[in-house]
Structures are given as structure tokens and as C-alpha cells.
Amino acid sequence: QVQLVESGGGLVQAGGSLRLSCTASGRPFSRYNMGWFRQAPGKEREFVAAIWWGGSNTYYTDFTDSVKGRFTISRDGAKNTVYLQMNSLKSEDTAVYYCAADDRYSSTKPRTYAYWGQGTQVTVSS
């Protein structure tokens, strides 16, 4: 089992920044593929960003088109933590953000992730 705890959400004005953190516990962290997803009211959960283990000390990242150039994803193995740095936030970024982990697939689809955090609310005011 892997436990994930997100933090860092909050209320921010459009154009502002937030950094979300997701700390994992329970199993070795380094080989897990980590994803960030979000869900706005009345909408399906959607992929935001992921950082996938590529073997050895190699990681790959991917982003949904709407956040490219604004969001970055990184991980700190010593802290078992993955970060989502969100800059130039827009009102359409408002959602509950979820961290997810899986050690089988490098995927942008929520159903392929086995472990999920409880979510953290991000609200961007215009």
C-alpha cells in the first residue's frame, strides 16, 4: 500500500502561483509513476501532469496542453514528495487536485493509477 497526502492548495488571484506537494509513504518511492489530476464541479477527473520513472535515475514528464508552459512537475526522492508548481493561474484551473501513484503504467488515464490522495482544493479568482 502507498499512502499519499497532498497539501498546498488554496485561494489565489488569477495570474498568481501555487505549489502543490504530495508526500508518499508505505513503499519505496523512486520507481513509482506519479500523476496529478484535477476535477472541477460537474466535470470528470482529468489529467494535469505526470512524472514517470524511466529506469535508473531517469524520469519523464508530461502535461496536458492547457497547462504547458505554466505548470511544472518535479520530485524529491529524499523527501518522497512530488511537486506541482502552478504559475500564471487562470480561473479555469479551479478544481480539486489529486495526486496519484502507480508502479505499473506510465499513463495519463486516472483508471490506471492504483493509489490516490484525498485531494486539495485550488481556487483561482478572476
PDB file of C-alpha atoms in Angstrom:
ATOM      1  CA  GLN A   1       0.000   0.000   0.000  1.00  0.00           C
ATOM      2  CA  VAL A   2       1.006   3.555  -0.706  1.00  0.00           C
ATOM      3  CA  GLN A   3      -0.434   6.483   1.187  1.00  0.00           C
ATOM      4  CA  LEU A   4      -0.474   9.893  -0.486  1.00  0.00           C
ATOM      5  CA  VAL A   5      -1.060  13.202   1.240  1.00  0.00           C
ATOM      6  CA  GLU A   6      -1.477  16.418  -0.763  1.00  0.00           C
ATOM      7  CA  SER A   7      -1.005  19.930   0.518  1.00  0.00           C
ATOM      8  CA  GLY A   8      -0.551  23.436  -0.794  1.00  0.00           C
ATOM      9  CA  GLY A   9      -3.949  24.243  -2.218  1.00  0.00           C
ATOM     10  CA  GLY A  10      -5.740  27.482  -1.518  1.00  0.00           C
ATOM     11  CA  LEU A  11      -7.248  30.635  -2.930  1.00  0.00           C
ATOM     12  CA  VAL A  12      -5.181  32.718  -5.327  1.00  0.00           C
ATOM     13  CA  GLN A  13      -5.865  35.518  -7.763  1.00  0.00           C
ATOM     14  CA  ALA A  14      -5.626  34.959 -11.476  1.00  0.00           C
ATOM     15  CA  GLY A  15      -2.019  35.269 -12.583  1.00  0.00           C
ATOM     16  CA  GLY A  16      -0.735  34.045  -9.257  1.00  0.00           C
ATOM     17  CA  SER A  17       1.127  30.883  -8.302  1.00  0.00           C
ATOM     18  CA  LEU A  18       0.731  27.901  -6.021  1.00  0.00           C
ATOM     19  CA  ARG A  19       2.874  24.868  -5.344  1.00  0.00           C
ATOM     20  CA  LEU A  20       1.172  21.612  -4.513  1.00  0.00           C
ATOM     21  CA  SER A  21       3.005  18.867  -2.674  1.00  0.00           C
ATOM     22  CA  CYS A  22       2.264  15.168  -2.468  1.00  0.00           C
ATOM     23  CA  THR A  23       4.129  13.078   0.058  1.00  0.00           C
ATOM     24  CA  ALA A  24       4.126   9.310  -0.271  1.00  0.00           C
ATOM     25  CA  SER A  25       4.634   6.694   2.389  1.00  0.00           C
ATOM     26  CA  GLY A  26       4.384   2.952   2.616  1.00  0.00           C
ATOM     27  CA  ARG A  27       6.631   1.742  -0.208  1.00  0.00           C
ATOM     28  CA  PRO A  28       9.831   2.795  -1.949  1.00  0.00           C
ATOM     29  CA  PHE A  29       9.015   5.932  -3.819  1.00  0.00           C
ATOM     30  CA  SER A  30      11.633   6.160  -6.541  1.00  0.00           C
ATOM     31  CA  ARG A  31      10.108   3.708  -9.016  1.00  0.00           C
ATOM     32  CA  TYR A  32       6.547   4.931  -8.805  1.00  0.00           C
ATOM     33  CA  ASN A  33       4.941   6.860 -11.604  1.00  0.00           C
ATOM     34  CA  MET A  34       3.309   9.931 -10.126  1.00  0.00           C
ATOM     35  CA  GLY A  35       0.457  11.905 -11.590  1.00  0.00           C
ATOM     36  CA  TRP A  36      -1.571  14.988 -10.829  1.00  0.00           C
ATOM     37  CA  PHE A  37      -5.214  15.098 -11.798  1.00  0.00           C
ATOM     38  CA  ARG A  38      -7.973  17.603 -11.174  1.00  0.00           C
ATOM     39  CA  GLN A  39     -11.716  17.593 -11.001  1.00  0.00           C
ATOM     40  CA  ALA A  40     -13.935  20.620 -11.266  1.00  0.00           C
ATOM     41  CA  PRO A  41     -17.589  20.548 -10.145  1.00  0.00           C
ATOM     42  CA  GLY A  42     -19.741  18.667 -12.620  1.00  0.00           C
ATOM     43  CA  LYS A  43     -16.768  17.523 -14.666  1.00  0.00           C
ATOM     44  CA  GLU A  44     -14.788  14.331 -14.978  1.00  0.00           C
ATOM     45  CA  ARG A  45     -11.416  13.932 -13.397  1.00  0.00           C
ATOM     46  CA  GLU A  46      -8.762  14.983 -15.882  1.00  0.00           C
ATOM     47  CA  PHE A  47      -5.047  14.539 -16.288  1.00  0.00           C
ATOM     48  CA  VAL A  48      -2.841  17.516 -15.471  1.00  0.00           C
ATOM     49  CA  ALA A  49       0.764  16.320 -15.257  1.00  0.00           C
ATOM     50  CA  ALA A  50       2.836  13.247 -14.590  1.00  0.00           C
ATOM     51  CA  ILE A  51       6.382  12.257 -13.873  1.00  0.00           C
ATOM     52  CA  TRP A  52       7.232   8.704 -14.828  1.00  0.00           C
ATOM     53  CA  TRP A  53      10.116   6.525 -13.822  1.00  0.00           C
ATOM     54  CA  GLY A  54      12.224   5.630 -16.856  1.00  0.00           C
ATOM     55  CA  GLY A  55      14.704   3.309 -15.219  1.00  0.00           C
ATOM     56  CA  SER A  56      17.867   4.026 -13.265  1.00  0.00           C
ATOM     57  CA  ASN A  57      17.711   7.710 -12.336  1.00  0.00           C
ATOM     58  CA  THR A  58      15.693   8.812 -15.343  1.00  0.00           C
ATOM     59  CA  TYR A  59      12.278  10.421 -15.221  1.00  0.00           C
ATOM     60  CA  TYR A  60       9.966  11.679 -17.926  1.00  0.00           C
ATOM     61  CA  THR A  61       7.287  14.310 -17.666  1.00  0.00           C
ATOM     62  CA  ASP A  62       4.072  15.014 -19.489  1.00  0.00           C
ATOM     63  CA  PHE A  63       1.465  17.746 -19.257  1.00  0.00           C
ATOM     64  CA  THR A  64      -1.975  18.358 -20.577  1.00  0.00           C
ATOM     65  CA  ASP A  65      -1.943  21.035 -23.264  1.00  0.00           C
ATOM     66  CA  SER A  66      -3.809  23.634 -21.215  1.00  0.00           C
ATOM     67  CA  VAL A  67      -1.060  23.826 -18.583  1.00  0.00           C
ATOM     68  CA  LYS A  68       2.052  23.520 -20.755  1.00  0.00           C
ATOM     69  CA  GLY A  69       4.377  26.422 -20.143  1.00  0.00           C
ATOM     70  CA  ARG A  70       2.639  27.298 -16.890  1.00  0.00           C
ATOM     71  CA  PHE A  71       2.948  24.190 -14.689  1.00  0.00           C
ATOM     72  CA  THR A  72       5.991  22.128 -13.839  1.00  0.00           C
ATOM     73  CA  ILE A  73       6.272  18.819 -12.035  1.00  0.00           C
ATOM     74  CA  SER A  74       9.212  17.569 -10.042  1.00  0.00           C
ATOM     75  CA  ARG A  75      10.048  15.013  -7.396  1.00  0.00           C
ATOM     76  CA  ASP A  76      12.367  14.837  -4.419  1.00  0.00           C
ATOM     77  CA  GLY A  77      13.324  11.253  -3.676  1.00  0.00           C
ATOM     78  CA  ALA A  78      14.854  12.094  -0.321  1.00  0.00           C
ATOM     79  CA  LYS A  79      11.523  13.528   0.820  1.00  0.00           C
ATOM     80  CA  ASN A  80       9.289  11.040  -1.038  1.00  0.00           C
ATOM     81  CA  THR A  81       7.499  14.061  -2.421  1.00  0.00           C
ATOM     82  CA  VAL A  82       6.287  15.175  -5.819  1.00  0.00           C
ATOM     83  CA  TYR A  83       5.531  18.822  -6.522  1.00  0.00           C
ATOM     84  CA  LEU A  84       3.272  20.623  -8.943  1.00  0.00           C
ATOM     85  CA  GLN A  85       4.346  24.212  -9.432  1.00  0.00           C
ATOM     86  CA  MET A  86       1.490  26.182 -10.932  1.00  0.00           C
ATOM     87  CA  ASN A  87       2.185  29.626 -12.365  1.00  0.00           C
ATOM     88  CA  SER A  88       0.036  32.109 -14.263  1.00  0.00           C
ATOM     89  CA  LEU A  89      -3.057  30.534 -12.817  1.00  0.00           C
ATOM     90  CA  LYS A  90      -6.376  31.027 -14.543  1.00  0.00           C
ATOM     91  CA  SER A  91      -9.931  30.731 -13.293  1.00  0.00           C
ATOM     92  CA  GLU A  92     -10.324  27.551 -15.340  1.00  0.00           C
ATOM     93  CA  ASP A  93      -7.630  25.923 -13.208  1.00  0.00           C
ATOM     94  CA  THR A  94     -10.056  25.941 -10.285  1.00  0.00           C
ATOM     95  CA  ALA A  95     -10.611  22.349  -9.169  1.00  0.00           C
ATOM     96  CA  VAL A  96      -9.772  19.760  -6.574  1.00  0.00           C
ATOM     97  CA  TYR A  97      -6.292  18.496  -7.365  1.00  0.00           C
ATOM     98  CA  TYR A  98      -5.400  14.890  -6.714  1.00  0.00           C
ATOM     99  CA  CYS A  99      -2.075  13.141  -6.538  1.00  0.00           C
ATOM    100  CA  ALA A 100      -1.882   9.568  -7.799  1.00  0.00           C
ATOM    101  CA  ALA A 101       0.726   6.822  -7.917  1.00  0.00           C
ATOM    102  CA  ASP A 102       1.250   3.575  -9.743  1.00  0.00           C
ATOM    103  CA  ASP A 103       4.174   1.254 -10.357  1.00  0.00           C
ATOM    104  CA  ARG A 104       2.821  -0.470 -13.471  1.00  0.00           C
ATOM    105  CA  TYR A 105       1.932   2.085 -16.128  1.00  0.00           C
ATOM    106  CA  SER A 106       3.086   5.408 -17.477  1.00  0.00           C
ATOM    107  CA  SER A 107      -0.333   6.796 -18.178  1.00  0.00           C
ATOM    108  CA  THR A 108      -2.495   9.877 -18.360  1.00  0.00           C
ATOM    109  CA  LYS A 109      -5.654   7.930 -17.543  1.00  0.00           C
ATOM    110  CA  PRO A 110      -6.977   8.054 -13.987  1.00  0.00           C
ATOM    111  CA  ARG A 111      -8.152   4.432 -14.022  1.00  0.00           C
ATOM    112  CA  THR A 112      -4.592   3.172 -14.390  1.00  0.00           C
ATOM    113  CA  TYR A 113      -3.443   4.666 -11.100  1.00  0.00           C
ATOM    114  CA  ALA A 114      -3.808   2.430  -8.070  1.00  0.00           C
ATOM    115  CA  TYR A 115      -3.235   4.928  -5.268  1.00  0.00           C
ATOM    116  CA  TRP A 116      -4.807   8.318  -4.668  1.00  0.00           C
ATOM    117  CA  GLY A 117      -4.574  11.136  -2.222  1.00  0.00           C
ATOM    118  CA  GLN A 118      -7.550  12.867  -0.652  1.00  0.00           C
ATOM    119  CA  GLY A 119      -7.305  15.954  -2.860  1.00  0.00           C
ATOM    120  CA  THR A 120      -6.596  19.607  -2.238  1.00  0.00           C
ATOM    121  CA  GLN A 121      -8.762  22.499  -3.374  1.00  0.00           C
ATOM    122  CA  VAL A 122      -7.342  25.137  -5.689  1.00  0.00           C
ATOM    123  CA  THR A 123      -9.497  28.179  -6.296  1.00  0.00           C
ATOM    124  CA  VAL A 124      -8.424  30.900  -8.709  1.00  0.00           C
ATOM    125  CA  SER A 125     -10.365  34.137  -8.515  1.00  0.00           C
ATOM    126  CA  SER A 126     -10.638  36.346 -11.564  1.00  0.00           C
TER     127      SER A 126
END
